[in-house]
């Protein structure tokens, strides 16, 4: 059973096919409004979420399908001690496809190995978040007209930020990319991400703690929240949480065609005064995420022989 747990589960051709489908949905939404008639998506979210869960659910409704939803470990049998494997087997009896978010790294993989329907990882701990990356890729392709030959700055919590890990994994498959990794010393990109994506493919990257010094070199600036829930102690979080705040003043040093992104939720990383800047793309990302999830649901249901 084909599931999507991490970005490498999708080939470059599939990524571009999903973006093409999303563009077609944007252009002809009526053609898709009954494609999933009678099908059910289960959203199992054992961690807080606004965008990702609602985006999956809106995606399924816009395809004419239905949604079964579990939110918060406290209200499901997880609170009684049920394993992820048993939950996946059970939910496979009710739903045609599952989207799962879980605080533990690897949980979605365990679910996929036990489910008899496709599983989509909607974020597993500090590991990865492939459907956010789908939203990010479409946003970049629409804004820049390409996904290659770009200088991509990633800023903030690059250690625990799973969206960053998935985006590096995806973008490092395109030609001519250069990464600028901007974070406090303690929150650098984990070595496994650098080894698997950047070093293995000889992709140029620099690491710095200073956003202002590099902002003028960037085509993309991907800001992230410091991931409070993954810290071992509150003091460290408080010390690091406001390391980077993007303001109109800093934006003055940036290129006129910079694309500012953020997976959201934002805490303090981007001043609301930047929202009206035409270079701010983060709310477009939200919308693109819904279309990419529609495209992914269609692809996986078709492959599973359920459409
Ligand atoms: C992100 C996540 O859950 O990893 N949010 C999202 O899905 N858009 C980023 C975050 O929580 O900081």
mmCIF file of C-alpha atoms and ligand atoms in Angstrom:
data_model
loop_
_atom_site.group_PDB
_atom_site.id
_atom_site.type_symbol
_atom_site.label_atom_id
_atom_site.label_comp_id
_atom_site.label_asym_id
_atom_site.label_seq_id
_atom_site.Cartn_x
_atom_site.Cartn_y
_atom_site.Cartn_z
ATOM 1 C CA UNK A 1 0.000 0.000 0.000
ATOM 2 C CA UNK A 2 1.507 3.317 -1.110
ATOM 3 C CA UNK A 3 1.779 5.875 1.704
ATOM 4 C CA UNK A 4 3.588 9.212 1.936
ATOM 5 C CA UNK A 5 5.645 9.402 5.093
ATOM 6 C CA UNK A 6 8.609 11.447 3.947
ATOM 7 C CA UNK A 7 9.484 13.561 0.923
ATOM 8 C CA UNK A 8 11.661 10.890 -0.791
ATOM 9 C CA UNK A 9 8.500 8.748 -1.052
ATOM 10 C CA UNK A 10 7.607 10.994 -3.980
ATOM 11 C CA UNK A 11 9.743 11.146 -7.126
ATOM 12 C CA UNK A 12 10.589 14.438 -8.824
ATOM 13 C CA UNK A 13 8.150 13.555 -11.601
ATOM 14 C CA UNK A 14 5.418 12.905 -9.045
ATOM 15 C CA UNK A 15 6.122 16.207 -7.299
ATOM 16 C CA UNK A 16 5.781 18.083 -10.526
ATOM 17 C CA UNK A 17 2.666 16.055 -11.449
ATOM 18 C CA UNK A 18 1.082 16.973 -8.095
ATOM 19 C CA UNK A 19 1.851 20.643 -8.711
ATOM 20 C CA UNK A 20 0.310 20.397 -12.191
ATOM 21 C CA UNK A 21 -2.814 18.787 -10.731
ATOM 22 C CA UNK A 22 -3.013 21.508 -8.062
ATOM 23 C CA UNK A 23 -2.779 24.169 -10.788
ATOM 24 C CA UNK A 24 -5.544 22.432 -12.699
ATOM 25 C CA UNK A 25 -7.719 22.314 -9.567
ATOM 26 C CA UNK A 26 -7.130 26.047 -9.062
ATOM 27 C CA UNK A 27 -8.139 26.712 -12.677
ATOM 28 C CA UNK A 28 -11.107 24.283 -12.826
ATOM 29 C CA UNK A 29 -12.354 23.552 -9.294
ATOM 30 C CA UNK A 30 -15.742 22.371 -10.598
ATOM 31 C CA UNK A 31 -14.097 19.456 -12.414
ATOM 32 C CA UNK A 32 -12.920 18.051 -9.087
ATOM 33 C CA UNK A 33 -15.919 18.644 -6.858
ATOM 34 C CA UNK A 34 -17.245 15.061 -7.037
ATOM 35 C CA UNK A 35 -14.044 13.075 -7.612
ATOM 36 C CA UNK A 36 -14.031 11.560 -4.109
ATOM 37 C CA UNK A 37 -17.769 11.077 -3.759
ATOM 38 C CA UNK A 38 -18.463 8.383 -1.168
ATOM 39 C CA UNK A 39 -14.838 8.237 0.035
ATOM 40 C CA UNK A 40 -13.703 8.934 3.562
ATOM 41 C CA UNK A 41 -10.566 10.592 4.891
ATOM 42 C CA UNK A 42 -9.697 9.986 8.554
ATOM 43 C CA UNK A 43 -7.673 12.757 10.166
ATOM 44 C CA UNK A 44 -5.913 11.444 13.281
ATOM 45 C CA UNK A 45 -4.266 14.402 14.983
ATOM 46 C CA UNK A 46 -2.552 13.602 18.260
ATOM 47 C CA UNK A 47 -0.846 17.016 18.388
ATOM 48 C CA UNK A 48 -2.216 20.571 18.058
ATOM 49 C CA UNK A 49 -2.990 21.798 14.564
ATOM 50 C CA UNK A 50 -5.159 24.387 12.878
ATOM 51 C CA UNK A 51 -3.971 24.607 9.294
ATOM 52 C CA UNK A 52 -2.874 21.102 8.501
ATOM 53 C CA UNK A 53 -5.961 19.312 9.809
ATOM 54 C CA UNK A 54 -8.441 21.812 8.431
ATOM 55 C CA UNK A 55 -6.538 21.899 5.165
ATOM 56 C CA UNK A 56 -6.801 18.103 4.774
ATOM 57 C CA UNK A 57 -10.464 18.215 5.721
ATOM 58 C CA UNK A 58 -11.272 21.130 3.405
ATOM 59 C CA UNK A 59 -9.361 19.301 0.653
ATOM 60 C CA UNK A 60 -11.489 16.160 1.066
ATOM 61 C CA UNK A 61 -14.736 18.144 1.199
ATOM 62 C CA UNK A 62 -13.770 20.060 -1.947
ATOM 63 C CA UNK A 63 -13.269 16.705 -3.661
ATOM 64 C CA UNK A 64 -16.795 15.707 -2.653
ATOM 65 C CA UNK A 65 -15.632 13.236 0.013
ATOM 66 C CA UNK A 66 -16.282 12.899 3.730
ATOM 67 C CA UNK A 67 -14.131 13.234 6.819
ATOM 68 C CA UNK A 68 -13.778 11.271 10.072
ATOM 69 C CA UNK A 69 -11.765 13.123 12.656
ATOM 70 C CA UNK A 70 -9.889 12.416 15.877
ATOM 71 C CA UNK A 71 -8.273 15.397 17.552
ATOM 72 C CA UNK A 72 -6.082 15.253 20.636
ATOM 73 C CA UNK A 73 -4.731 12.061 22.163
ATOM 74 C CA UNK A 74 -6.880 12.688 25.232
ATOM 75 C CA UNK A 75 -10.176 12.004 23.449
ATOM 76 C CA UNK A 76 -9.187 8.832 21.586
ATOM 77 C CA UNK A 77 -8.229 5.296 22.598
ATOM 78 C CA UNK A 78 -4.597 6.463 22.625
ATOM 79 C CA UNK A 79 -5.482 7.735 26.110
ATOM 80 C CA UNK A 80 -6.331 4.131 27.067
ATOM 81 C CA UNK A 81 -2.919 2.988 25.887
ATOM 82 C CA UNK A 82 -3.774 1.808 22.372
ATOM 83 C CA UNK A 83 -0.759 1.468 20.089
ATOM 84 C CA UNK A 84 -0.396 3.417 16.852
ATOM 85 C CA UNK A 85 -0.361 0.074 15.021
ATOM 86 C CA UNK A 86 -3.740 -0.983 16.428
ATOM 87 C CA UNK A 87 -5.243 2.451 15.801
ATOM 88 C CA UNK A 88 -4.094 2.257 12.164
ATOM 89 C CA UNK A 89 -5.573 -1.233 11.695
ATOM 90 C CA UNK A 90 -8.851 -0.102 13.237
ATOM 91 C CA UNK A 91 -9.215 3.127 11.283
ATOM 92 C CA UNK A 92 -8.470 1.232 8.033
ATOM 93 C CA UNK A 93 -11.838 -0.487 8.575
ATOM 94 C CA UNK A 94 -13.649 2.856 8.415
ATOM 95 C CA UNK A 95 -11.695 5.121 6.081
ATOM 96 C CA UNK A 96 -10.233 5.015 2.549
ATOM 97 C CA UNK A 97 -7.211 7.133 3.469
ATOM 98 C CA UNK A 98 -5.611 8.403 6.695
ATOM 99 C CA UNK A 99 -3.774 11.655 7.507
ATOM 100 C CA UNK A 100 -1.913 11.379 10.809
ATOM 101 C CA UNK A 101 -0.070 13.845 13.026
ATOM 102 C CA UNK A 102 1.758 12.508 16.053
ATOM 103 C CA UNK A 103 4.304 13.883 18.552
ATOM 104 C CA UNK A 104 6.608 10.861 18.110
ATOM 105 C CA UNK A 105 9.071 10.626 15.257
ATOM 106 C CA UNK A 106 8.297 7.530 13.196
ATOM 107 C CA UNK A 107 4.662 7.201 14.293
ATOM 108 C CA UNK A 108 3.307 7.731 10.777
ATOM 109 C CA UNK A 109 5.646 5.052 9.446
ATOM 110 C CA UNK A 110 4.353 2.581 12.031
ATOM 111 C CA UNK A 111 0.802 3.517 11.056
ATOM 112 C CA UNK A 112 1.569 2.998 7.362
ATOM 113 C CA UNK A 113 3.065 -0.451 8.009
ATOM 114 C CA UNK A 114 -0.088 -1.532 9.783
ATOM 115 C CA UNK A 115 -2.843 0.223 7.849
ATOM 116 C CA UNK A 116 -4.549 -1.342 4.853
ATOM 117 C CA UNK A 117 -5.254 2.093 3.356
ATOM 118 C CA UNK A 118 -2.782 4.844 2.366
ATOM 119 C CA UNK A 119 -1.360 6.905 5.217
ATOM 120 C CA UNK A 120 -0.165 10.494 4.822
ATOM 121 C CA UNK A 121 2.230 11.851 7.425
ATOM 122 C CA UNK A 122 0.888 15.206 8.614
ATOM 123 C CA UNK A 123 3.929 15.755 10.870
ATOM 124 C CA UNK A 124 5.756 13.291 13.131
ATOM 125 C CA UNK A 125 7.506 14.963 16.065
ATOM 126 C CA UNK A 126 10.602 16.907 15.046
ATOM 127 C CA UNK A 127 11.188 14.638 12.038
ATOM 128 C CA UNK A 128 9.347 15.615 8.876
ATOM 129 C CA UNK A 129 6.206 17.132 7.379
ATOM 130 C CA UNK A 130 5.997 16.253 3.701
ATOM 131 C CA UNK A 131 2.648 17.874 2.887
ATOM 132 C CA UNK A 132 3.832 21.243 4.208
ATOM 133 C CA UNK A 133 6.667 20.837 1.725
ATOM 134 C CA UNK A 134 4.145 20.258 -1.065
ATOM 135 C CA UNK A 135 2.560 23.595 -0.127
ATOM 136 C CA UNK A 136 5.998 25.227 -0.039
ATOM 137 C CA UNK A 137 7.060 23.855 -3.433
ATOM 138 C CA UNK A 138 3.908 25.042 -5.171
ATOM 139 C CA UNK A 139 4.289 28.466 -3.565
ATOM 140 C CA UNK A 140 7.878 28.774 -4.782
ATOM 141 C CA UNK A 141 7.033 27.478 -8.267
ATOM 142 C CA UNK A 142 4.130 29.918 -8.616
ATOM 143 C CA UNK A 143 6.122 32.863 -7.288
ATOM 144 C CA UNK A 144 9.472 32.208 -8.959
ATOM 145 C CA UNK A 145 8.359 30.180 -11.956
ATOM 146 C CA UNK A 146 10.968 27.546 -11.118
ATOM 147 C CA UNK A 147 12.392 25.400 -8.338
ATOM 148 C CA UNK A 148 16.010 25.405 -9.461
ATOM 149 C CA UNK A 149 18.866 27.925 -9.306
ATOM 150 C CA UNK A 150 17.662 29.667 -6.166
ATOM 151 C CA UNK A 151 19.323 30.829 -2.962
ATOM 152 C CA UNK A 152 17.148 29.571 -0.128
ATOM 153 C CA UNK A 153 17.520 30.987 3.387
ATOM 154 C CA UNK A 154 16.043 28.979 6.249
ATOM 155 C CA UNK A 155 15.810 30.868 9.505
ATOM 156 C CA UNK A 156 14.898 30.046 13.105
ATOM 157 C CA UNK A 157 14.551 26.642 14.720
ATOM 158 C CA UNK A 158 16.281 24.471 12.140
ATOM 159 C CA UNK A 159 16.861 21.691 14.670
ATOM 160 C CA UNK A 160 13.313 20.827 15.691
ATOM 161 C CA UNK A 161 11.487 22.402 12.743
ATOM 162 C CA UNK A 162 10.221 19.417 10.773
ATOM 163 C CA UNK A 163 9.040 21.599 7.881
ATOM 164 C CA UNK A 164 12.650 22.711 7.402
ATOM 165 C CA UNK A 165 13.918 19.122 7.263
ATOM 166 C CA UNK A 166 11.369 18.155 4.624
ATOM 167 C CA UNK A 167 11.934 21.295 2.580
ATOM 168 C CA UNK A 168 15.720 20.733 2.507
ATOM 169 C CA UNK A 169 15.131 17.135 1.462
ATOM 170 C CA UNK A 170 12.861 18.213 -1.392
ATOM 171 C CA UNK A 171 14.744 21.273 -2.620
ATOM 172 C CA UNK A 172 18.093 19.500 -2.647
ATOM 173 C CA UNK A 173 16.772 17.426 -5.563
ATOM 174 C CA UNK A 174 16.650 20.454 -7.865
ATOM 175 C CA UNK A 175 19.638 21.841 -9.793
ATOM 176 C CA UNK A 176 21.688 24.875 -8.809
ATOM 177 C CA UNK A 177 20.315 25.378 -5.292
ATOM 178 C CA UNK A 178 22.268 27.116 -2.556
ATOM 179 C CA UNK A 179 21.172 27.077 1.083
ATOM 180 C CA UNK A 180 21.830 29.665 3.775
ATOM 181 C CA UNK A 181 21.051 28.183 7.181
ATOM 182 C CA UNK A 182 20.355 30.909 9.736
ATOM 183 C CA UNK A 183 19.898 29.810 13.343
ATOM 184 C CA UNK A 184 21.257 30.119 16.862
ATOM 185 C CA UNK A 185 24.142 27.694 17.544
ATOM 186 C CA UNK A 186 21.834 25.417 19.556
ATOM 187 C CA UNK A 187 19.205 25.164 16.833
ATOM 188 C CA UNK A 188 21.274 24.220 13.786
ATOM 189 C CA UNK A 189 20.055 21.746 11.157
ATOM 190 C CA UNK A 190 20.644 18.196 12.486
ATOM 191 C CA UNK A 191 23.641 16.429 10.952
ATOM 192 C CA UNK A 192 21.501 13.609 9.553
ATOM 193 C CA UNK A 193 19.599 16.135 7.420
ATOM 194 C CA UNK A 194 22.843 17.726 6.218
ATOM 195 C CA UNK A 195 24.414 14.328 5.507
ATOM 196 C CA UNK A 196 21.437 12.850 3.659
ATOM 197 C CA UNK A 197 20.530 15.865 1.579
ATOM 198 C CA UNK A 198 23.251 18.499 1.369
ATOM 199 C CA UNK A 199 26.577 16.720 1.804
ATOM 200 C CA UNK A 200 25.662 13.610 -0.161
ATOM 201 C CA UNK A 201 24.712 15.736 -3.161
ATOM 202 C CA UNK A 202 27.483 18.315 -2.717
ATOM 203 C CA UNK A 203 24.998 21.147 -2.423
ATOM 204 C CA UNK A 204 26.596 24.412 -1.332
ATOM 205 C CA UNK A 205 25.406 25.728 2.011
ATOM 206 C CA UNK A 206 26.535 28.205 4.629
ATOM 207 C CA UNK A 207 25.571 28.433 8.290
ATOM 208 C CA UNK A 208 25.258 31.727 10.114
ATOM 209 C CA UNK A 209 23.603 33.268 13.136
ATOM 210 C CA UNK A 210 23.100 36.646 11.459
ATOM 211 C CA UNK A 211 19.958 37.176 9.360
ATOM 212 C CA UNK A 212 20.636 40.816 8.485
ATOM 213 C CA UNK A 213 24.021 40.027 7.047
ATOM 214 C CA UNK A 214 22.660 37.547 4.502
ATOM 215 C CA UNK A 215 19.111 38.701 3.783
ATOM 216 C CA UNK A 216 20.187 40.625 0.677
ATOM 217 C CA UNK A 217 21.507 37.416 -0.969
ATOM 218 C CA UNK A 218 18.280 35.448 -0.744
ATOM 219 C CA UNK A 219 15.591 34.523 -3.278
ATOM 220 C CA UNK A 220 13.557 32.724 -0.612
ATOM 221 C CA UNK A 221 13.476 33.416 3.121
ATOM 222 C CA UNK A 222 11.731 30.653 5.063
ATOM 223 C CA UNK A 223 11.094 31.810 8.630
ATOM 224 C CA UNK A 224 10.172 29.317 11.369
ATOM 225 C CA UNK A 225 8.841 29.331 14.914
ATOM 226 C CA UNK A 226 11.032 28.117 17.776
ATOM 227 C CA UNK A 227 9.391 24.764 18.566
ATOM 228 C CA UNK A 228 8.599 25.195 22.249
ATOM 229 C CA UNK A 229 6.965 21.768 22.589
ATOM 230 C CA UNK A 230 10.204 19.989 21.652
ATOM 231 C CA UNK A 231 12.420 21.760 24.200
ATOM 232 C CA UNK A 232 13.612 19.959 27.292
ATOM 233 C CA UNK A 233 13.440 23.064 29.440
ATOM 234 C CA UNK A 234 11.494 26.294 29.352
ATOM 235 C CA UNK A 235 14.545 28.470 30.115
ATOM 236 C CA UNK A 236 16.222 27.528 26.859
ATOM 237 C CA UNK A 237 13.030 28.223 24.982
ATOM 238 C CA UNK A 238 12.646 31.657 26.569
ATOM 239 C CA UNK A 239 16.244 32.518 25.768
ATOM 240 C CA UNK A 240 15.961 31.492 22.119
ATOM 241 C CA UNK A 241 12.370 32.233 21.162
ATOM 242 C CA UNK A 242 12.920 35.754 19.860
ATOM 243 C CA UNK A 243 16.255 35.133 18.168
ATOM 244 C CA UNK A 244 14.919 36.381 14.835
ATOM 245 C CA UNK A 245 12.171 38.859 14.147
ATOM 246 C CA UNK A 246 11.650 39.924 10.565
ATOM 247 C CA UNK A 247 10.675 43.599 10.440
ATOM 248 C CA UNK A 248 10.027 46.125 7.629
ATOM 249 C CA UNK A 249 13.431 47.595 8.442
ATOM 250 C CA UNK A 250 15.195 44.295 7.738
ATOM 251 C CA UNK A 251 13.051 43.848 4.626
ATOM 252 C CA UNK A 252 14.602 47.039 3.242
ATOM 253 C CA UNK A 253 17.872 45.154 2.877
ATOM 254 C CA UNK A 254 16.216 42.307 0.961
ATOM 255 C CA UNK A 255 15.818 41.869 -2.800
ATOM 256 C CA UNK A 256 12.699 43.327 -4.405
ATOM 257 C CA UNK A 257 11.681 39.842 -5.549
ATOM 258 C CA UNK A 258 12.357 38.015 -2.266
ATOM 259 C CA UNK A 259 9.696 35.474 -1.358
ATOM 260 C CA UNK A 260 9.104 35.417 2.424
ATOM 261 C CA UNK A 261 7.623 32.144 3.623
ATOM 262 C CA UNK A 262 6.551 30.652 6.952
ATOM 263 C CA UNK A 263 4.716 27.370 7.572
ATOM 264 C CA UNK A 264 2.722 29.118 10.331
ATOM 265 C CA UNK A 265 1.715 29.413 13.136
ATOM 266 C CA UNK A 266 3.726 32.569 13.616
ATOM 267 C CA UNK A 267 4.592 33.687 17.115
ATOM 268 C CA UNK A 268 6.986 36.651 16.895
ATOM 269 C CA UNK A 269 9.201 35.702 13.964
ATOM 270 C CA UNK A 270 7.577 38.023 11.449
ATOM 271 C CA UNK A 271 6.260 41.393 12.490
ATOM 272 C CA UNK A 272 2.636 41.864 11.342
ATOM 273 C CA UNK A 273 3.856 45.053 9.654
ATOM 274 C CA UNK A 274 5.514 42.789 7.044
ATOM 275 C CA UNK A 275 2.170 41.193 6.085
ATOM 276 C CA UNK A 276 1.295 43.981 3.648
ATOM 277 C CA UNK A 277 4.648 43.740 1.895
ATOM 278 C CA UNK A 278 4.068 42.166 -1.549
ATOM 279 C CA UNK A 279 6.995 39.852 -0.802
ATOM 280 C CA UNK A 280 5.085 38.177 2.051
ATOM 281 C CA UNK A 281 3.898 34.793 0.738
ATOM 282 C CA UNK A 282 2.915 32.929 3.909
ATOM 283 C CA UNK A 283 -0.838 33.157 3.554
ATOM 284 C CA UNK A 284 -0.559 32.042 -0.073
ATOM 285 C CA UNK A 285 1.259 28.970 1.257
ATOM 286 C CA UNK A 286 -1.813 28.108 3.326
ATOM 287 C CA UNK A 287 -4.062 28.129 0.283
ATOM 288 C CA UNK A 288 -1.577 26.245 -1.868
ATOM 289 C CA UNK A 289 -1.399 23.582 0.841
ATOM 290 C CA UNK A 290 -5.067 22.780 0.412
ATOM 291 C CA UNK A 291 -4.712 22.323 -3.354
ATOM 292 C CA UNK A 292 -1.626 20.140 -2.985
ATOM 293 C CA UNK A 293 -3.389 17.963 -0.419
ATOM 294 C CA UNK A 294 -6.296 17.576 -2.846
ATOM 295 C CA UNK A 295 -3.844 16.462 -5.523
ATOM 296 C CA UNK A 296 -2.124 14.028 -3.143
ATOM 297 C CA UNK A 297 -5.383 12.486 -1.894
ATOM 298 C CA UNK A 298 -6.457 11.923 -5.508
ATOM 299 C CA UNK A 299 -3.130 10.344 -6.434
ATOM 300 C CA UNK A 300 -3.029 7.966 -3.480
ATOM 301 C CA UNK A 301 -6.678 6.905 -3.727
ATOM 302 C CA UNK A 302 -6.226 6.177 -7.431
ATOM 303 C CA UNK A 303 -3.093 4.111 -6.789
ATOM 304 C CA UNK A 304 -4.865 2.203 -4.035
ATOM 305 C CA UNK A 305 -7.619 1.327 -6.517
ATOM 306 C CA UNK A 306 -10.177 3.194 -4.449
ATOM 307 C CA UNK A 307 -11.169 5.716 -7.136
HETATM 308 C C1 LIG B 1 4.233 23.470 11.270
HETATM 309 C C2 LIG B 1 4.303 22.123 11.974
HETATM 310 O O1 LIG B 1 3.289 21.651 12.495
HETATM 311 O O2 LIG B 1 5.382 21.563 11.948
HETATM 312 N N1 LIG B 1 2.933 23.922 11.134
HETATM 313 C C3 LIG B 1 2.204 23.545 10.045
HETATM 314 O O3 LIG B 1 1.902 22.388 9.854
HETATM 315 N N2 LIG B 1 1.921 24.477 9.139
HETATM 316 C C4 LIG B 1 5.158 24.478 11.812
HETATM 317 C C5 LIG B 1 5.083 24.794 13.278
HETATM 318 O O4 LIG B 1 4.269 24.254 14.016
HETATM 319 O O5 LIG B 1 5.882 25.644 13.681
#
